[in-house]
């Protein structure tokens, strides 16, 4: 690795710039001692097709990270539009995340109902990356539902513009406007 010749940017500036990056909203879960655990993760990304790999990152202090490392497996629920409340709940420290959340065990891992997508992964590799650890998961099962995805940018939830509601003038109004 090349040695940096310049100082890194201050953390807040980095955080503010990265807030402008549109990211998918996912809930990463696992089972530990028969109990579900999980957290909202916006650092989810596709990594490789052959083999099928994804990456997620967790703060080194995360209890969910410790439980995934112990279990050696995790699941990813890709949230859909309208699941902002679930994303917020699973991002709230100390919250009771599974009571009142619709979920069930699928292939031995917690699966959130009504998610836009679902993957199960075997922990393939752990990469040290500053104050976080990046988990590389070998995808062993994947499914999806056609629905608008939940995305996060500029510290607000939204959806992809293809699915966004845009006010459009009707064709008859356009024809009437042209005839005036």
PDB file of C-alpha atoms in Angstrom:
ATOM      1  CA  UNK A   1       0.000   0.000   0.000  1.00  0.00           C
ATOM      2  CA  UNK A   2       1.264   3.462  -0.874  1.00  0.00           C
ATOM      3  CA  UNK A   3       2.057   5.835   1.964  1.00  0.00           C
ATOM      4  CA  UNK A   4      -0.252   8.877   2.121  1.00  0.00           C
ATOM      5  CA  UNK A   5       1.579  12.143   1.530  1.00  0.00           C
ATOM      6  CA  UNK A   6      -1.347  14.342   2.600  1.00  0.00           C
ATOM      7  CA  UNK A   7      -3.338  14.447   5.828  1.00  0.00           C
ATOM      8  CA  UNK A   8      -6.783  12.841   5.709  1.00  0.00           C
ATOM      9  CA  UNK A   9      -9.827  15.137   5.626  1.00  0.00           C
ATOM     10  CA  UNK A  10     -11.507  15.852   8.974  1.00  0.00           C
ATOM     11  CA  UNK A  11     -14.114  13.212   9.883  1.00  0.00           C
ATOM     12  CA  UNK A  12     -17.069  15.643   9.804  1.00  0.00           C
ATOM     13  CA  UNK A  13     -16.200  16.850   6.294  1.00  0.00           C
ATOM     14  CA  UNK A  14     -15.934  13.242   5.118  1.00  0.00           C
ATOM     15  CA  UNK A  15     -19.263  12.419   6.797  1.00  0.00           C
ATOM     16  CA  UNK A  16     -20.985  15.421   5.157  1.00  0.00           C
ATOM     17  CA  UNK A  17     -19.740  14.497   1.671  1.00  0.00           C
ATOM     18  CA  UNK A  18     -20.679  10.833   2.099  1.00  0.00           C
ATOM     19  CA  UNK A  19     -24.186  11.891   3.219  1.00  0.00           C
ATOM     20  CA  UNK A  20     -24.761  12.986  -0.374  1.00  0.00           C
ATOM     21  CA  UNK A  21     -24.111   9.471  -1.670  1.00  0.00           C
ATOM     22  CA  UNK A  22     -27.358   7.623  -2.284  1.00  0.00           C
ATOM     23  CA  UNK A  23     -27.219   4.194  -0.606  1.00  0.00           C
ATOM     24  CA  UNK A  24     -29.573   1.232  -0.314  1.00  0.00           C
ATOM     25  CA  UNK A  25     -31.081   0.686   3.131  1.00  0.00           C
ATOM     26  CA  UNK A  26     -30.680  -2.822   4.500  1.00  0.00           C
ATOM     27  CA  UNK A  27     -31.176  -4.663   7.759  1.00  0.00           C
ATOM     28  CA  UNK A  28     -28.404  -7.162   8.450  1.00  0.00           C
ATOM     29  CA  UNK A  29     -29.424  -9.937  10.847  1.00  0.00           C
ATOM     30  CA  UNK A  30     -28.133 -13.105  12.411  1.00  0.00           C
ATOM     31  CA  UNK A  31     -29.113 -15.558  15.153  1.00  0.00           C
ATOM     32  CA  UNK A  32     -27.084 -15.718  18.348  1.00  0.00           C
ATOM     33  CA  UNK A  33     -27.934 -18.227  21.072  1.00  0.00           C
ATOM     34  CA  UNK A  34     -31.333 -18.722  19.456  1.00  0.00           C
ATOM     35  CA  UNK A  35     -32.137 -14.993  19.592  1.00  0.00           C
ATOM     36  CA  UNK A  36     -32.421 -12.696  16.561  1.00  0.00           C
ATOM     37  CA  UNK A  37     -30.234  -9.629  16.336  1.00  0.00           C
ATOM     38  CA  UNK A  38     -29.756  -7.081  13.603  1.00  0.00           C
ATOM     39  CA  UNK A  39     -28.981  -3.521  12.629  1.00  0.00           C
ATOM     40  CA  UNK A  40     -29.635  -1.027   9.849  1.00  0.00           C
ATOM     41  CA  UNK A  41     -26.714  -0.974   7.433  1.00  0.00           C
ATOM     42  CA  UNK A  42     -26.277   1.473   4.564  1.00  0.00           C
ATOM     43  CA  UNK A  43     -22.811   0.247   3.604  1.00  0.00           C
ATOM     44  CA  UNK A  44     -24.162  -2.772   1.718  1.00  0.00           C
ATOM     45  CA  UNK A  45     -22.686  -3.364  -1.753  1.00  0.00           C
ATOM     46  CA  UNK A  46     -22.385  -6.025  -4.414  1.00  0.00           C
ATOM     47  CA  UNK A  47     -18.762  -7.146  -4.643  1.00  0.00           C
ATOM     48  CA  UNK A  48     -18.340 -10.112  -6.989  1.00  0.00           C
ATOM     49  CA  UNK A  49     -20.417 -12.328  -9.281  1.00  0.00           C
ATOM     50  CA  UNK A  50     -18.091 -15.349  -9.303  1.00  0.00           C
ATOM     51  CA  UNK A  51     -18.352 -16.216  -6.511  1.00  0.00           C
ATOM     52  CA  UNK A  52     -21.404 -14.152  -5.532  1.00  0.00           C
ATOM     53  CA  UNK A  53     -20.107 -11.844  -2.788  1.00  0.00           C
ATOM     54  CA  UNK A  54     -21.536  -8.833  -0.998  1.00  0.00           C
ATOM     55  CA  UNK A  55     -19.949  -6.523   1.553  1.00  0.00           C
ATOM     56  CA  UNK A  56     -21.322  -4.852   4.674  1.00  0.00           C
ATOM     57  CA  UNK A  57     -19.418  -2.793   7.226  1.00  0.00           C
ATOM     58  CA  UNK A  58     -19.882  -2.496  10.981  1.00  0.00           C
ATOM     59  CA  UNK A  59     -18.313  -0.331  13.641  1.00  0.00           C
ATOM     60  CA  UNK A  60     -15.828  -2.444  15.593  1.00  0.00           C
ATOM     61  CA  UNK A  61     -17.893  -1.856  18.783  1.00  0.00           C
ATOM     62  CA  UNK A  62     -21.097  -3.278  17.272  1.00  0.00           C
ATOM     63  CA  UNK A  63     -22.704  -6.129  19.185  1.00  0.00           C
ATOM     64  CA  UNK A  64     -24.295  -7.328  15.934  1.00  0.00           C
ATOM     65  CA  UNK A  65     -20.810  -7.584  14.405  1.00  0.00           C
ATOM     66  CA  UNK A  66     -19.613  -9.763  17.295  1.00  0.00           C
ATOM     67  CA  UNK A  67     -22.633 -12.047  16.939  1.00  0.00           C
ATOM     68  CA  UNK A  68     -22.192 -12.398  13.159  1.00  0.00           C
ATOM     69  CA  UNK A  69     -18.543 -13.336  13.657  1.00  0.00           C
ATOM     70  CA  UNK A  70     -19.573 -15.986  16.181  1.00  0.00           C
ATOM     71  CA  UNK A  71     -22.435 -17.351  14.040  1.00  0.00           C
ATOM     72  CA  UNK A  72     -20.428 -17.259  10.794  1.00  0.00           C
ATOM     73  CA  UNK A  73     -23.615 -16.372   8.883  1.00  0.00           C
ATOM     74  CA  UNK A  74     -25.841 -13.384   8.270  1.00  0.00           C
ATOM     75  CA  UNK A  75     -28.852 -12.311   6.258  1.00  0.00           C
ATOM     76  CA  UNK A  76     -29.561  -9.079   4.405  1.00  0.00           C
ATOM     77  CA  UNK A  77     -33.085  -7.699   4.044  1.00  0.00           C
ATOM     78  CA  UNK A  78     -33.186  -4.970   1.403  1.00  0.00           C
ATOM     79  CA  UNK A  79     -35.875  -2.547   2.530  1.00  0.00           C
ATOM     80  CA  UNK A  80     -38.569  -1.132   0.297  1.00  0.00           C
ATOM     81  CA  UNK A  81     -40.292   2.218   0.137  1.00  0.00           C
ATOM     82  CA  UNK A  82     -42.486   2.687   3.209  1.00  0.00           C
ATOM     83  CA  UNK A  83     -40.151   0.816   5.569  1.00  0.00           C
ATOM     84  CA  UNK A  84     -38.510   3.942   6.963  1.00  0.00           C
ATOM     85  CA  UNK A  85     -39.829   3.090  10.443  1.00  0.00           C
ATOM     86  CA  UNK A  86     -38.123  -0.324  10.385  1.00  0.00           C
ATOM     87  CA  UNK A  87     -34.857   1.288   9.271  1.00  0.00           C
ATOM     88  CA  UNK A  88     -35.045   3.829  12.080  1.00  0.00           C
ATOM     89  CA  UNK A  89     -35.933   1.181  14.687  1.00  0.00           C
ATOM     90  CA  UNK A  90     -32.981  -1.031  13.741  1.00  0.00           C
ATOM     91  CA  UNK A  91     -30.655   2.000  13.831  1.00  0.00           C
ATOM     92  CA  UNK A  92     -31.746   3.017  17.352  1.00  0.00           C
ATOM     93  CA  UNK A  93     -29.287   1.894  20.063  1.00  0.00           C
ATOM     94  CA  UNK A  94     -30.926  -0.155  22.802  1.00  0.00           C
ATOM     95  CA  UNK A  95     -34.247  -0.511  20.948  1.00  0.00           C
ATOM     96  CA  UNK A  96     -36.212  -3.764  21.103  1.00  0.00           C
ATOM     97  CA  UNK A  97     -35.853  -4.370  17.381  1.00  0.00           C
ATOM     98  CA  UNK A  98     -37.724  -7.625  16.857  1.00  0.00           C
ATOM     99  CA  UNK A  99     -40.750  -7.233  19.153  1.00  0.00           C
ATOM    100  CA  UNK A 100     -43.411  -5.654  16.984  1.00  0.00           C
ATOM    101  CA  UNK A 101     -41.445  -6.208  13.786  1.00  0.00           C
ATOM    102  CA  UNK A 102     -42.882  -8.760  11.355  1.00  0.00           C
ATOM    103  CA  UNK A 103     -40.190 -11.404  10.851  1.00  0.00           C
ATOM    104  CA  UNK A 104     -39.673 -15.147  10.776  1.00  0.00           C
ATOM    105  CA  UNK A 105     -36.750 -17.585  10.685  1.00  0.00           C
ATOM    106  CA  UNK A 106     -35.777 -18.626   7.153  1.00  0.00           C
ATOM    107  CA  UNK A 107     -32.828 -20.968   6.677  1.00  0.00           C
ATOM    108  CA  UNK A 108     -31.977 -20.376  10.333  1.00  0.00           C
ATOM    109  CA  UNK A 109     -31.701 -16.580   9.963  1.00  0.00           C
ATOM    110  CA  UNK A 110     -34.135 -13.737  10.796  1.00  0.00           C
ATOM    111  CA  UNK A 111     -36.038 -12.593   7.698  1.00  0.00           C
ATOM    112  CA  UNK A 112     -38.051  -9.379   7.765  1.00  0.00           C
ATOM    113  CA  UNK A 113     -41.451  -9.616   6.128  1.00  0.00           C
ATOM    114  CA  UNK A 114     -42.298  -7.276   3.260  1.00  0.00           C
ATOM    115  CA  UNK A 115     -38.667  -6.547   2.405  1.00  0.00           C
ATOM    116  CA  UNK A 116     -37.864  -5.825  -1.242  1.00  0.00           C
ATOM    117  CA  UNK A 117     -35.036  -8.375  -1.267  1.00  0.00           C
ATOM    118  CA  UNK A 118     -33.496 -11.091   0.859  1.00  0.00           C
ATOM    119  CA  UNK A 119     -30.080 -12.789   0.918  1.00  0.00           C
ATOM    120  CA  UNK A 120     -28.418 -15.306   3.158  1.00  0.00           C
ATOM    121  CA  UNK A 121     -24.638 -15.267   3.408  1.00  0.00           C
ATOM    122  CA  UNK A 122     -21.834 -17.299   4.880  1.00  0.00           C
ATOM    123  CA  UNK A 123     -19.137 -15.106   6.378  1.00  0.00           C
ATOM    124  CA  UNK A 124     -16.415 -15.401   3.724  1.00  0.00           C
ATOM    125  CA  UNK A 125     -13.824 -12.909   4.948  1.00  0.00           C
ATOM    126  CA  UNK A 126     -13.329 -10.087   7.448  1.00  0.00           C
ATOM    127  CA  UNK A 127     -11.320  -7.071   6.299  1.00  0.00           C
ATOM    128  CA  UNK A 128      -9.901  -4.522   8.735  1.00  0.00           C
ATOM    129  CA  UNK A 129     -10.765  -0.993   7.625  1.00  0.00           C
ATOM    130  CA  UNK A 130     -10.102   1.783  10.131  1.00  0.00           C
ATOM    131  CA  UNK A 131     -12.734   1.955  12.854  1.00  0.00           C
ATOM    132  CA  UNK A 132     -14.929  -0.528  10.974  1.00  0.00           C
ATOM    133  CA  UNK A 133     -14.667  -4.116   9.841  1.00  0.00           C
ATOM    134  CA  UNK A 134     -15.900  -5.030   6.384  1.00  0.00           C
ATOM    135  CA  UNK A 135     -17.617  -8.399   6.199  1.00  0.00           C
ATOM    136  CA  UNK A 136     -17.570 -10.198   2.874  1.00  0.00           C
ATOM    137  CA  UNK A 137     -20.488 -12.584   2.558  1.00  0.00           C
ATOM    138  CA  UNK A 138     -20.802 -15.513   0.167  1.00  0.00           C
ATOM    139  CA  UNK A 139     -24.425 -15.347  -0.995  1.00  0.00           C
ATOM    140  CA  UNK A 140     -26.133 -18.733  -0.624  1.00  0.00           C
ATOM    141  CA  UNK A 141     -29.742 -17.704  -1.252  1.00  0.00           C
ATOM    142  CA  UNK A 142     -31.340 -14.638  -2.840  1.00  0.00           C
ATOM    143  CA  UNK A 143     -34.869 -13.547  -3.699  1.00  0.00           C
ATOM    144  CA  UNK A 144     -36.636 -10.300  -4.485  1.00  0.00           C
ATOM    145  CA  UNK A 145     -40.007  -8.640  -4.840  1.00  0.00           C
ATOM    146  CA  UNK A 146     -40.757  -5.947  -7.386  1.00  0.00           C
ATOM    147  CA  UNK A 147     -41.228  -2.846  -5.268  1.00  0.00           C
ATOM    148  CA  UNK A 148     -39.636   0.589  -4.962  1.00  0.00           C
ATOM    149  CA  UNK A 149     -36.374   0.367  -3.000  1.00  0.00           C
ATOM    150  CA  UNK A 150     -35.723   2.398   0.125  1.00  0.00           C
ATOM    151  CA  UNK A 151     -32.648   4.571  -0.318  1.00  0.00           C
ATOM    152  CA  UNK A 152     -30.888   7.078   1.933  1.00  0.00           C
ATOM    153  CA  UNK A 153     -29.196  10.317   0.923  1.00  0.00           C
ATOM    154  CA  UNK A 154     -28.721  13.747   2.489  1.00  0.00           C
ATOM    155  CA  UNK A 155     -29.826  12.126   5.778  1.00  0.00           C
ATOM    156  CA  UNK A 156     -33.358  11.420   4.568  1.00  0.00           C
ATOM    157  CA  UNK A 157     -35.106   8.311   3.288  1.00  0.00           C
ATOM    158  CA  UNK A 158     -36.534   8.219  -0.220  1.00  0.00           C
ATOM    159  CA  UNK A 159     -36.820   6.020  -3.268  1.00  0.00           C
ATOM    160  CA  UNK A 160     -35.322   5.783  -6.725  1.00  0.00           C
ATOM    161  CA  UNK A 161     -36.642   8.476  -9.053  1.00  0.00           C
ATOM    162  CA  UNK A 162     -38.111   5.858 -11.413  1.00  0.00           C
ATOM    163  CA  UNK A 163     -40.593   5.090  -8.670  1.00  0.00           C
ATOM    164  CA  UNK A 164     -41.038   8.640  -7.447  1.00  0.00           C
ATOM    165  CA  UNK A 165     -44.321  10.374  -7.929  1.00  0.00           C
ATOM    166  CA  UNK A 166     -44.001  13.282 -10.277  1.00  0.00           C
ATOM    167  CA  UNK A 167     -46.773  15.676 -11.114  1.00  0.00           C
ATOM    168  CA  UNK A 168     -47.385  15.442 -14.830  1.00  0.00           C
ATOM    169  CA  UNK A 169     -49.676  17.458 -17.005  1.00  0.00           C
ATOM    170  CA  UNK A 170     -52.268  15.286 -18.728  1.00  0.00           C
ATOM    171  CA  UNK A 171     -52.104  14.922 -22.501  1.00  0.00           C
ATOM    172  CA  UNK A 172     -55.511  16.573 -22.891  1.00  0.00           C
ATOM    173  CA  UNK A 173     -54.331  19.603 -20.893  1.00  0.00           C
ATOM    174  CA  UNK A 174     -51.216  19.855 -23.105  1.00  0.00           C
ATOM    175  CA  UNK A 175     -53.340  19.676 -26.271  1.00  0.00           C
ATOM    176  CA  UNK A 176     -55.710  22.300 -24.877  1.00  0.00           C
ATOM    177  CA  UNK A 177     -52.760  24.552 -23.983  1.00  0.00           C
ATOM    178  CA  UNK A 178     -51.335  24.236 -27.518  1.00  0.00           C
ATOM    179  CA  UNK A 179     -54.667  25.111 -29.106  1.00  0.00           C
ATOM    180  CA  UNK A 180     -54.979  28.430 -27.275  1.00  0.00           C
TER     181      UNK A 180
END
